Amino acid sequence: MQHNTVLSSKDNVNIKRYQKLAASKRERYADGLFVLEGVRLVQDALLEQAQLECLMVTESALEKYPAFLAQADLREVRLLVISNELGAKIAQTEQPQGVFALCRMPRQEDYQPVLYRGGHFLMLHQLQDPGNLGMILRTADALGIDGVFLCGCCDVYSPKVIRATMGSVFRVPLWQEPDTDRLLCRMQAAGVHTYAAVIDPDARELRSCDFNGSAAVMIGNEGSGIPAQLADACDTRLTIRMQGHINSLNAAMAAGIILWELQGGQV
């Protein structure tokens, strides 16, 4: 693989751009780009035909991952080689591999036709923990969910969320819809039965819900859950019955249990 001179200056325009995109949501959405770090993430991006604008590897990574770099070369991704010291400076992981990339955000298509085709969906309302969001997307990927809607959540393209998805961000159909009321109206118009996951003994027990048709479940904010008016706007309020003195679960854990039931306990 051909490459240019090794970059070693922290003031290099490519390095500064990477750091700005890693640090700022505003910069990410202004440029339509987000950052990737690590062989696994970049490899998943290549496998799923994500649009990589630039690949940066350290001198040691250049020697360590020849097969992976050949794969990037076949896609004609622009390669920059940076010094090991510079790689350590821009890394955000505990054990950096010296592989970094700039990836273009996928174009968001209109989701209304998808709803009319039916399926099982997840609505996430104002989730703010990057680890929770990433884990939920991994679970949705594992269980074959037809789409996830993000309504006022933390930035799915932040480095923390991207790392937590372990590549699932490239495989799960995603839509960002800030207007949750509009999303519910569109779902109901398309015949998608909507469920609100709540902590309420009077709500319907999860295992008694019939998910045979087209369905979507809403998971709320980690601290405050789903606002009452949104829960009431859903067709059915569901809950996970718990034993002992436990009255709530971590959002990602609750989502995992619900998604398993939503998919009929089958992968």
PDB file of N, CA and C in Angstrom, residues 141-220:
ATOM      1  N   ASP A 141     -29.475  -5.009  17.005  1.00  0.00           N
ATOM      2  CA  ASP A 141     -28.769  -5.653  15.900  1.00  0.00           C
ATOM      3  C   ASP A 141     -28.805  -7.171  16.069  1.00  0.00           C
ATOM      4  N   ALA A 142     -28.502  -7.633  17.267  1.00  0.00           N
ATOM      5  CA  ALA A 142     -28.458  -9.079  17.531  1.00  0.00           C
ATOM      6  C   ALA A 142     -29.811  -9.749  17.329  1.00  0.00           C
ATOM      7  N   LEU A 143     -30.872  -9.037  17.650  1.00  0.00           N
ATOM      8  CA  LEU A 143     -32.210  -9.631  17.584  1.00  0.00           C
ATOM      9  C   LEU A 143     -32.953  -9.302  16.287  1.00  0.00           C
ATOM     10  N   GLY A 144     -32.301  -8.579  15.384  1.00  0.00           N
ATOM     11  CA  GLY A 144     -32.907  -8.330  14.074  1.00  0.00           C
ATOM     12  C   GLY A 144     -34.072  -7.361  14.088  1.00  0.00           C
ATOM     13  N   ILE A 145     -33.998  -6.333  14.924  1.00  0.00           N
ATOM     14  CA  ILE A 145     -35.058  -5.319  14.950  1.00  0.00           C
ATOM     15  C   ILE A 145     -35.056  -4.553  13.629  1.00  0.00           C
ATOM     16  N   ASP A 146     -36.243  -4.200  13.141  1.00  0.00           N
ATOM     17  CA  ASP A 146     -36.364  -3.588  11.821  1.00  0.00           C
ATOM     18  C   ASP A 146     -35.990  -2.105  11.782  1.00  0.00           C
ATOM     19  N   GLY A 147     -35.908  -1.469  12.931  1.00  0.00           N
ATOM     20  CA  GLY A 147     -35.499  -0.068  12.933  1.00  0.00           C
ATOM     21  C   GLY A 147     -35.581   0.517  14.329  1.00  0.00           C
ATOM     22  N   VAL A 148     -34.710   1.493  14.583  1.00  0.00           N
ATOM     23  CA  VAL A 148     -34.682   2.192  15.871  1.00  0.00           C
ATOM     24  C   VAL A 148     -34.841   3.682  15.607  1.00  0.00           C
ATOM     25  N   PHE A 149     -35.740   4.302  16.361  1.00  0.00           N
ATOM     26  CA  PHE A 149     -35.995   5.741  16.237  1.00  0.00           C
ATOM     27  C   PHE A 149     -35.439   6.458  17.460  1.00  0.00           C
ATOM     28  N   LEU A 150     -34.633   7.466  17.214  1.00  0.00           N
ATOM     29  CA  LEU A 150     -34.012   8.244  18.286  1.00  0.00           C
ATOM     30  C   LEU A 150     -34.737   9.565  18.406  1.00  0.00           C
ATOM     31  N   CYS A 151     -35.365   9.773  19.555  1.00  0.00           N
ATOM     32  CA  CYS A 151     -36.170  10.977  19.781  1.00  0.00           C
ATOM     33  C   CYS A 151     -35.536  11.803  20.899  1.00  0.00           C
ATOM     34  N   GLY A 152     -34.707  12.759  20.543  1.00  0.00           N
ATOM     35  CA  GLY A 152     -34.084  13.629  21.536  1.00  0.00           C
ATOM     36  C   GLY A 152     -33.054  12.924  22.398  1.00  0.00           C
ATOM     37  N   CYS A 153     -32.386  11.905  21.861  1.00  0.00           N
ATOM     38  CA  CYS A 153     -31.380  11.158  22.630  1.00  0.00           C
ATOM     39  C   CYS A 153     -30.011  11.824  22.529  1.00  0.00           C
ATOM     40  N   CYS A 154     -29.055  11.301  23.296  1.00  0.00           N
ATOM     41  CA  CYS A 154     -27.679  11.760  23.151  1.00  0.00           C
ATOM     42  C   CYS A 154     -27.213  11.432  21.732  1.00  0.00           C
ATOM     43  N   ASP A 155     -26.154  12.079  21.305  1.00  0.00           N
ATOM     44  CA  ASP A 155     -25.720  11.969  19.910  1.00  0.00           C
ATOM     45  C   ASP A 155     -25.231  10.567  19.583  1.00  0.00           C
ATOM     46  N   VAL A 156     -25.907   9.911  18.665  1.00  0.00           N
ATOM     47  CA  VAL A 156     -25.542   8.553  18.286  1.00  0.00           C
ATOM     48  C   VAL A 156     -24.170   8.504  17.618  1.00  0.00           C
ATOM     49  N   TYR A 157     -23.700   9.647  17.107  1.00  0.00           N
ATOM     50  CA  TYR A 157     -22.409   9.681  16.427  1.00  0.00           C
ATOM     51  C   TYR A 157     -21.278  10.176  17.318  1.00  0.00           C
ATOM     52  N   SER A 158     -21.527  10.283  18.615  1.00  0.00           N
ATOM     53  CA  SER A 158     -20.435  10.628  19.523  1.00  0.00           C
ATOM     54  C   SER A 158     -19.497   9.434  19.639  1.00  0.00           C
ATOM     55  N   PRO A 159     -18.199   9.661  19.865  1.00  0.00           N
ATOM     56  CA  PRO A 159     -17.263   8.533  19.961  1.00  0.00           C
ATOM     57  C   PRO A 159     -17.662   7.492  21.002  1.00  0.00           C
ATOM     58  N   LYS A 160     -18.216   7.923  22.138  1.00  0.00           N
ATOM     59  CA  LYS A 160     -18.593   6.977  23.191  1.00  0.00           C
ATOM     60  C   LYS A 160     -19.714   6.052  22.726  1.00  0.00           C
ATOM     61  N   VAL A 161     -20.720   6.606  22.066  1.00  0.00           N
ATOM     62  CA  VAL A 161     -21.823   5.766  21.577  1.00  0.00           C
ATOM     63  C   VAL A 161     -21.322   4.829  20.478  1.00  0.00           C
ATOM     64  N   ILE A 162     -20.550   5.377  19.557  1.00  0.00           N
ATOM     65  CA  ILE A 162     -20.043   4.570  18.452  1.00  0.00           C
ATOM     66  C   ILE A 162     -19.245   3.384  18.967  1.00  0.00           C
ATOM     67  N   ARG A 163     -18.375   3.614  19.933  1.00  0.00           N
ATOM     68  CA  ARG A 163     -17.592   2.506  20.494  1.00  0.00           C
ATOM     69  C   ARG A 163     -18.496   1.489  21.184  1.00  0.00           C
ATOM     70  N   ALA A 164     -19.507   1.982  21.903  1.00  0.00           N
ATOM     71  CA  ALA A 164     -20.409   1.081  22.636  1.00  0.00           C
ATOM     72  C   ALA A 164     -21.255   0.221  21.699  1.00  0.00           C
ATOM     73  N   THR A 165     -21.498   0.676  20.472  1.00  0.00           N
ATOM     74  CA  THR A 165     -22.294  -0.126  19.526  1.00  0.00           C
ATOM     75  C   THR A 165     -21.510  -1.305  18.979  1.00  0.00           C
ATOM     76  N   MET A 166     -20.182  -1.273  19.080  1.00  0.00           N
ATOM     77  CA  MET A 166     -19.329  -2.357  18.569  1.00  0.00           C
ATOM     78  C   MET A 166     -19.628  -2.674  17.104  1.00  0.00           C
ATOM     79  N   GLY A 167     -19.912  -1.638  16.315  1.00  0.00           N
ATOM     80  CA  GLY A 167     -20.158  -1.821  14.890  1.00  0.00           C
ATOM     81  C   GLY A 167     -21.623  -1.933  14.512  1.00  0.00           C
ATOM     82  N   SER A 168     -22.507  -2.118  15.490  1.00  0.00           N
ATOM     83  CA  SER A 168     -23.939  -2.268  15.175  1.00  0.00           C
ATOM     84  C   SER A 168     -24.539  -1.005  14.564  1.00  0.00           C
ATOM     85  N   VAL A 169     -23.926   0.146  14.800  1.00  0.00           N
ATOM     86  CA  VAL A 169     -24.432   1.398  14.232  1.00  0.00           C
ATOM     87  C   VAL A 169     -24.470   1.328  12.708  1.00  0.00           C
ATOM     88  N   PHE A 170     -23.639   0.475  12.110  1.00  0.00           N
ATOM     89  CA  PHE A 170     -23.609   0.350  10.653  1.00  0.00           C
ATOM     90  C   PHE A 170     -24.640  -0.647  10.131  1.00  0.00           C
ATOM     91  N   ARG A 171     -25.258  -1.400  11.028  1.00  0.00           N
ATOM     92  CA  ARG A 171     -26.175  -2.463  10.591  1.00  0.00           C
ATOM     93  C   ARG A 171     -27.634  -2.231  10.982  1.00  0.00           C
ATOM     94  N   VAL A 172     -27.881  -1.451  12.013  1.00  0.00           N
ATOM     95  CA  VAL A 172     -29.257  -1.226  12.468  1.00  0.00           C
ATOM     96  C   VAL A 172     -29.841  -0.015  11.734  1.00  0.00           C
ATOM     97  N   PRO A 173     -31.000  -0.169  11.095  1.00  0.00           N
ATOM     98  CA  PRO A 173     -31.638   1.002  10.472  1.00  0.00           C
ATOM     99  C   PRO A 173     -31.994   2.035  11.543  1.00  0.00           C
ATOM    100  N   LEU A 174     -31.514   3.259  11.372  1.00  0.00           N
ATOM    101  CA  LEU A 174     -31.682   4.317  12.377  1.00  0.00           C
ATOM    102  C   LEU A 174     -32.359   5.534  11.762  1.00  0.00           C
ATOM    103  N   TRP A 175     -33.251   6.127  12.542  1.00  0.00           N
ATOM    104  CA  TRP A 175     -33.835   7.404  12.154  1.00  0.00           C
ATOM    105  C   TRP A 175     -33.834   8.334  13.357  1.00  0.00           C
ATOM    106  N   GLN A 176     -33.449   9.579  13.132  1.00  0.00           N
ATOM    107  CA  GLN A 176     -33.528  10.578  14.187  1.00  0.00           C
ATOM    108  C   GLN A 176     -34.794  11.399  13.958  1.00  0.00           C
ATOM    109  N   GLU A 177     -35.679  11.360  14.938  1.00  0.00           N
ATOM    110  CA  GLU A 177     -36.967  12.055  14.847  1.00  0.00           C
ATOM    111  C   GLU A 177     -37.185  12.822  16.149  1.00  0.00           C
ATOM    112  N   PRO A 178     -36.901  14.132  16.147  1.00  0.00           N
ATOM    113  CA  PRO A 178     -37.045  14.901  17.384  1.00  0.00           C
ATOM    114  C   PRO A 178     -38.486  15.067  17.848  1.00  0.00           C
ATOM    115  N   ASP A 179     -39.435  14.913  16.940  1.00  0.00           N
ATOM    116  CA  ASP A 179     -40.852  15.101  17.277  1.00  0.00           C
ATOM    117  C   ASP A 179     -41.495  13.739  17.566  1.00  0.00           C
ATOM    118  N   THR A 180     -41.514  13.343  18.832  1.00  0.00           N
ATOM    119  CA  THR A 180     -42.044  12.027  19.199  1.00  0.00           C
ATOM    120  C   THR A 180     -43.539  11.931  18.922  1.00  0.00           C
ATOM    121  N   ASP A 181     -44.263  13.023  19.101  1.00  0.00           N
ATOM    122  CA  ASP A 181     -45.711  13.006  18.817  1.00  0.00           C
ATOM    123  C   ASP A 181     -45.964  12.704  17.340  1.00  0.00           C
ATOM    124  N   ARG A 182     -45.181  13.323  16.478  1.00  0.00           N
ATOM    125  CA  ARG A 182     -45.348  13.075  15.036  1.00  0.00           C
ATOM    126  C   ARG A 182     -45.027  11.617  14.702  1.00  0.00           C
ATOM    127  N   LEU A 183     -43.984  11.088  15.319  1.00  0.00           N
ATOM    128  CA  LEU A 183     -43.621   9.696  15.078  1.00  0.00           C
ATOM    129  C   LEU A 183     -44.759   8.756  15.475  1.00  0.00           C
ATOM    130  N   LEU A 184     -45.348   8.994  16.647  1.00  0.00           N
ATOM    131  CA  LEU A 184     -46.464   8.155  17.096  1.00  0.00           C
ATOM    132  C   LEU A 184     -47.646   8.234  16.137  1.00  0.00           C
ATOM    133  N   CYS A 185     -47.950   9.428  15.680  1.00  0.00           N
ATOM    134  CA  CYS A 185     -49.067   9.599  14.731  1.00  0.00           C
ATOM    135  C   CYS A 185     -48.810   8.838  13.441  1.00  0.00           C
ATOM    136  N   ARG A 186     -47.580   8.919  12.950  1.00  0.00           N
ATOM    137  CA  ARG A 186     -47.242   8.221  11.706  1.00  0.00           C
ATOM    138  C   ARG A 186     -47.287   6.708  11.889  1.00  0.00           C
ATOM    139  N   MET A 187     -46.837   6.252  13.037  1.00  0.00           N
ATOM    140  CA  MET A 187     -46.878   4.809  13.300  1.00  0.00           C
ATOM    141  C   MET A 187     -48.316   4.305  13.363  1.00  0.00           C
ATOM    142  N   GLN A 188     -49.132   5.027  14.063  1.00  0.00           N
ATOM    143  CA  GLN A 188     -50.517   4.588  14.209  1.00  0.00           C
ATOM    144  C   GLN A 188     -51.263   4.656  12.883  1.00  0.00           C
ATOM    145  N   ALA A 189     -50.932   5.651  12.056  1.00  0.00           N
ATOM    146  CA  ALA A 189     -51.551   5.751  10.732  1.00  0.00           C
ATOM    147  C   ALA A 189     -51.132   4.586   9.839  1.00  0.00           C
ATOM    148  N   ALA A 190     -49.916   4.062  10.084  1.00  0.00           N
ATOM    149  CA  ALA A 190     -49.408   2.948   9.279  1.00  0.00           C
ATOM    150  C   ALA A 190     -49.818   1.593   9.855  1.00  0.00           C
ATOM    151  N   GLY A 191     -50.613   1.602  10.932  1.00  0.00           N
ATOM    152  CA  GLY A 191     -51.065   0.348  11.528  1.00  0.00           C
ATOM    153  C   GLY A 191     -50.038  -0.316  12.425  1.00  0.00           C
ATOM    154  N   VAL A 192     -49.063   0.462  12.892  1.00  0.00           N
ATOM    155  CA  VAL A 192     -48.068  -0.068  13.823  1.00  0.00           C
ATOM    156  C   VAL A 192     -48.612   0.099  15.240  1.00  0.00           C
ATOM    157  N   HIS A 193     -48.762  -0.998  15.973  1.00  0.00           N
ATOM    158  CA  HIS A 193     -49.265  -0.916  17.347  1.00  0.00           C
ATOM    159  C   HIS A 193     -48.140  -0.403  18.243  1.00  0.00           C
ATOM    160  N   THR A 194     -48.405   0.654  18.991  1.00  0.00           N
ATOM    161  CA  THR A 194     -47.359   1.289  19.802  1.00  0.00           C
ATOM    162  C   THR A 194     -47.524   0.951  21.280  1.00  0.00           C
ATOM    163  N   TYR A 195     -46.390   0.673  21.916  1.00  0.00           N
ATOM    164  CA  TYR A 195     -46.342   0.316  23.335  1.00  0.00           C
ATOM    165  C   TYR A 195     -45.423   1.284  24.072  1.00  0.00           C
ATOM    166  N   ALA A 196     -45.829   1.675  25.280  1.00  0.00           N
ATOM    167  CA  ALA A 196     -44.990   2.490  26.147  1.00  0.00           C
ATOM    168  C   ALA A 196     -44.513   1.632  27.304  1.00  0.00           C
ATOM    169  N   ALA A 197     -43.195   1.518  27.483  1.00  0.00           N
ATOM    170  CA  ALA A 197     -42.648   0.751  28.599  1.00  0.00           C
ATOM    171  C   ALA A 197     -42.632   1.633  29.843  1.00  0.00           C
ATOM    172  N   VAL A 198     -43.420   1.252  30.834  1.00  0.00           N
ATOM    173  CA  VAL A 198     -43.575   2.080  32.036  1.00  0.00           C
ATOM    174  C   VAL A 198     -43.409   1.231  33.292  1.00  0.00           C
ATOM    175  N   ILE A 199     -43.196   1.920  34.419  1.00  0.00           N
ATOM    176  CA  ILE A 199     -43.200   1.253  35.726  1.00  0.00           C
ATOM    177  C   ILE A 199     -44.555   1.527  36.362  1.00  0.00           C
ATOM    178  N   ASP A 200     -45.462   0.581  36.217  1.00  0.00           N
ATOM    179  CA  ASP A 200     -46.834   0.789  36.677  1.00  0.00           C
ATOM    180  C   ASP A 200     -47.494  -0.578  36.847  1.00  0.00           C
ATOM    181  N   PRO A 201     -47.918  -0.917  38.057  1.00  0.00           N
ATOM    182  CA  PRO A 201     -48.545  -2.223  38.283  1.00  0.00           C
ATOM    183  C   PRO A 201     -49.838  -2.408  37.496  1.00  0.00           C
ATOM    184  N   ASP A 202     -50.442  -1.301  37.071  1.00  0.00           N
ATOM    185  CA  ASP A 202     -51.692  -1.415  36.315  1.00  0.00           C
ATOM    186  C   ASP A 202     -51.463  -1.593  34.816  1.00  0.00           C
ATOM    187  N   ALA A 203     -50.213  -1.444  34.369  1.00  0.00           N
ATOM    188  CA  ALA A 203     -49.917  -1.621  32.951  1.00  0.00           C
ATOM    189  C   ALA A 203     -49.927  -3.105  32.594  1.00  0.00           C
ATOM    190  N   ARG A 204     -50.020  -3.392  31.320  1.00  0.00           N
ATOM    191  CA  ARG A 204     -50.070  -4.788  30.870  1.00  0.00           C
ATOM    192  C   ARG A 204     -48.709  -5.447  31.035  1.00  0.00           C
ATOM    193  N   GLU A 205     -48.716  -6.669  31.556  1.00  0.00           N
ATOM    194  CA  GLU A 205     -47.458  -7.388  31.772  1.00  0.00           C
ATOM    195  C   GLU A 205     -46.827  -7.754  30.418  1.00  0.00           C
ATOM    196  N   LEU A 206     -45.529  -7.542  30.315  1.00  0.00           N
ATOM    197  CA  LEU A 206     -44.814  -7.726  29.048  1.00  0.00           C
ATOM    198  C   LEU A 206     -45.119  -9.058  28.382  1.00  0.00           C
ATOM    199  N   ARG A 207     -45.053 -10.152  29.141  1.00  0.00           N
ATOM    200  CA  ARG A 207     -45.196 -11.473  28.540  1.00  0.00           C
ATOM    201  C   ARG A 207     -46.604 -11.760  28.049  1.00  0.00           C
ATOM    202  N   SER A 208     -47.564 -10.934  28.414  1.00  0.00           N
ATOM    203  CA  SER A 208     -48.936 -11.137  27.932  1.00  0.00           C
ATOM    204  C   SER A 208     -49.234 -10.314  26.678  1.00  0.00           C
ATOM    205  N   CYS A 209     -48.257  -9.529  26.238  1.00  0.00           N
ATOM    206  CA  CYS A 209     -48.463  -8.691  25.042  1.00  0.00           C
ATOM    207  C   CYS A 209     -48.333  -9.533  23.773  1.00  0.00           C
ATOM    208  N   ASP A 210     -49.175  -9.223  22.810  1.00  0.00           N
ATOM    209  CA  ASP A 210     -49.159  -9.929  21.530  1.00  0.00           C
ATOM    210  C   ASP A 210     -48.409  -9.076  20.507  1.00  0.00           C
ATOM    211  N   PHE A 211     -47.214  -9.527  20.135  1.00  0.00           N
ATOM    212  CA  PHE A 211     -46.400  -8.768  19.189  1.00  0.00           C
ATOM    213  C   PHE A 211     -46.407  -9.393  17.799  1.00  0.00           C
ATOM    214  N   ASN A 212     -47.447 -10.146  17.473  1.00  0.00           N
ATOM    215  CA  ASN A 212     -47.471 -10.856  16.195  1.00  0.00           C
ATOM    216  C   ASN A 212     -47.532  -9.910  15.000  1.00  0.00           C
ATOM    217  N   GLY A 213     -48.225  -8.790  15.159  1.00  0.00           N
ATOM    218  CA  GLY A 213     -48.318  -7.844  14.054  1.00  0.00           C
ATOM    219  C   GLY A 213     -47.187  -6.827  14.099  1.00  0.00           C
ATOM    220  N   SER A 214     -47.363  -5.760  13.339  1.00  0.00           N
ATOM    221  CA  SER A 214     -46.387  -4.677  13.343  1.00  0.00           C
ATOM    222  C   SER A 214     -46.470  -3.938  14.678  1.00  0.00           C
ATOM    223  N   ALA A 215     -45.312  -3.740  15.318  1.00  0.00           N
ATOM    224  CA  ALA A 215     -45.327  -3.167  16.666  1.00  0.00           C
ATOM    225  C   ALA A 215     -44.083  -2.321  16.909  1.00  0.00           C
ATOM    226  N   ALA A 216     -44.224  -1.361  17.811  1.00  0.00           N
ATOM    227  CA  ALA A 216     -43.100  -0.511  18.213  1.00  0.00           C
ATOM    228  C   ALA A 216     -43.202  -0.253  19.705  1.00  0.00           C
ATOM    229  N   VAL A 217     -42.066  -0.361  20.389  1.00  0.00           N
ATOM    230  CA  VAL A 217     -42.023  -0.135  21.833  1.00  0.00           C
ATOM    231  C   VAL A 217     -41.180   1.103  22.124  1.00  0.00           C
ATOM    232  N   MET A 218     -41.704   1.951  23.017  1.00  0.00           N
ATOM    233  CA  MET A 218     -40.977   3.148  23.421  1.00  0.00           C
ATOM    234  C   MET A 218     -40.309   2.929  24.774  1.00  0.00           C
ATOM    235  N   ILE A 219     -39.011   3.263  24.838  1.00  0.00           N
ATOM    236  CA  ILE A 219     -38.239   3.239  26.076  1.00  0.00           C
ATOM    237  C   ILE A 219     -37.909   4.683  26.433  1.00  0.00           C
ATOM    238  N   GLY A 220     -38.093   5.048  27.696  1.00  0.00           N
ATOM    239  CA  GLY A 220     -37.909   6.434  28.098  1.00  0.00           C
ATOM    240  C   GLY A 220     -36.560   6.748  28.700  1.00  0.00           C
TER     241      GLY A 220
END
